[in-house]
Amino acid sequence: MCGIVGYTGKKNVTDILTGGLSSLEYRGYDSSGVAVIADGKTKVYKAEGKLQNLKDLLATKQEELKSANVGIGHIRWATHGIPNEINAHPHTSTCGKLAVVHNGIIENFKELREKLEAKGCVFKSETDTETVAHLVNLKYEETKDLKEAVRLASKELDGAYALCIIHEDVPNTIIATRRNAPLLIGVGEDENFAASDVPAIIEHTKKAIYLDDNQIAVLKPNSIELFDSNNNKISPKVELLPWEPIALSKMGYKHFMIKEIHEQPDVIRNFLSGKLHSANEPVKLDEVKLDKEKLKNLNRIQVVACGTSLHAAMVGKYVIEELCKIPVDVEASSEYIYRTTVTDEHTLVIGVSQSGETADTLTAVKQSKARGSHILIITNRPDSAMAREADSLIPVNAGIEVSVAATKSYVAQLMAFYALALHLAEIKDSADKDYIKTLKNELLLLPQKIELLLTKKEKIQKCARMYSSSKNFIFIARGMNYATALEGALKLKEISYINATGYPAGELKHGPIAMLDETLPVLSIMMNGKVYEKILSNAQEAKARNARMIALTDSLDEKLEDLFDYVLNVPHVNEIISPIMAIIPLQLLAYYIAEFLGKDVDQPRNLAKSVTVE
Ligand code: M6R
């Protein structure tokens, strides 16, 4: 969701800005723009739609951009005002000398706009961001100090923001600041960068400074100065970024999504390394900072998450309750934050988020923290805002996930829940030791089994082609794979735009059965275990209504061929581990259907990778 890049130095500014924006494209956007200072003047270029439109525009302006040595760029995901060129960032002050790019939402923009208009500012767009351009510029006219102008203006802003600002009277300089929205500074040689996320700068530098809330950075090619909101100078803490530029390459795959699906066996191995080497050793989860006594006496867990992370949490509930006998509540963060909840210092609150920036989950976590709960964060981004709220932090280490549709991060989150449940069960002695040993063995064998499955993807491809013209899909399952049904349906919806519903199989007869006819595919997730026979009879109910029947199963029962039109087989795993195995074919099914339909798989319409607005 929205992305920022800033550059001051001697290289080709627009190339660096558009290159940085390209690597943020995966976050989802609908327009883009850059502002540079060239020949002493602030110049702004914007385009609606794909970044390529902006690149094409800039290609025609190379002559007038030759002298540019500082600039800011942005990709926008519309919140205030429709996605068009006028509302695209950067926005400028009335005089046109100052330009700003912004991620986040200025909540008091209406009041600010009225005040600023009363002072003679002329607004061009419908955005909240434009108020920042006018406000900072007025302060600049009073103080003649751009950093001070930003500092004073930010005291009047409510909401969340990451801002980069340039002014033609202040050459070679970017002022960057943030509150509740990510922004980092890339440290270079005779050049410096600002960005809302690592991929935008990783090609140029691995050294970065993460800004804290309300800090202000003054970037020039040869210096970076940092100040707090009271204007005290702070020594910047330079960190080494753990990313490799290679992570952003498709490595020969057609899309990032299919590459990321194939990375899943290694994601599991990676997660287990250092935590579980053999079934005879206890799971090592030093990331959990609650002491043994507290863990033993834990009587409630609350998990908050959104989207795919929420589905991972739903599986986590089954696993923890089964192995640890601790009640676990799972709730969508967006629901949790607007009702009276009863989490307190006796509840362990787990926030799950790939990006670690999802606004709803971040708010839920902050609310729980304020009530004294111990906060455990499961995230793929240990450098995120959510991670900074954590008392305990489990980084899932899936590597950067570029495709908007989450795949490998989901599997990594599931691994985190398995590790947590096994760790708690061992401390509490709450599960049969042989059972625990079996599960550990199964987890260690899982990567090979998934690799085996991935070598047989042609059958899934064929299934995708057969069913790609369906307008609707129902995924049914029971028990812990109910979450798999939801996740499989979400994947299909997100990237193919086909209406897909995940349903608990036992609930089919309480309503949705009315929809069934010979046009509707019903995909039954039937993994061997407690509820296998039950789903089988639910599937028979669907068959009796002429639905198009697909089975996803680890059963080798040949009779399934009579009931189902299509059987997708996966290697057998213990039922409790089966959500990891069962999701892989569903990710592939969604991928191949979307690919077959010619959809923009990695950047589905209207979606953003990291949803930083509530
Ligand atoms: O970064 P998060 O895990 O907090 O994101 C939550 C959802 O926005 C995310 O899972 C979304 O549903 C994905 N597009 C799923 O593929």
XYZ file of C-alpha atoms in Angstrom, residues 311 315 410 414 475 477 479-490 525 552 578-584 586:
28
model
C -6.374 -18.319 8.771
C -5.099 -23.467 12.565
C 1.327 -18.551 5.553
C 1.803 -22.233 10.558
C -14.401 -25.320 -0.531
C -13.611 -29.075 5.184
C -11.726 -29.387 11.924
C -8.407 -27.701 11.484
C -8.745 -27.779 7.698
C -11.770 -25.510 7.843
C -9.128 -22.741 7.911
C -7.521 -24.393 4.862
C -10.874 -24.149 3.066
C -11.067 -20.443 3.919
C -7.497 -19.857 2.815
C -7.931 -21.824 -0.435
C -11.047 -19.803 -1.224
C -9.289 -16.535 -0.369
C -10.598 -31.222 1.731
C -8.202 -33.001 -2.100
C -2.244 -31.625 7.350
C -3.156 -27.917 6.976
C 0.362 -27.293 5.656
C 0.176 -30.132 3.148
C -3.389 -29.354 2.071
C -2.848 -25.687 1.328
C -0.140 -26.279 -1.299
C -4.969 -24.972 -3.287
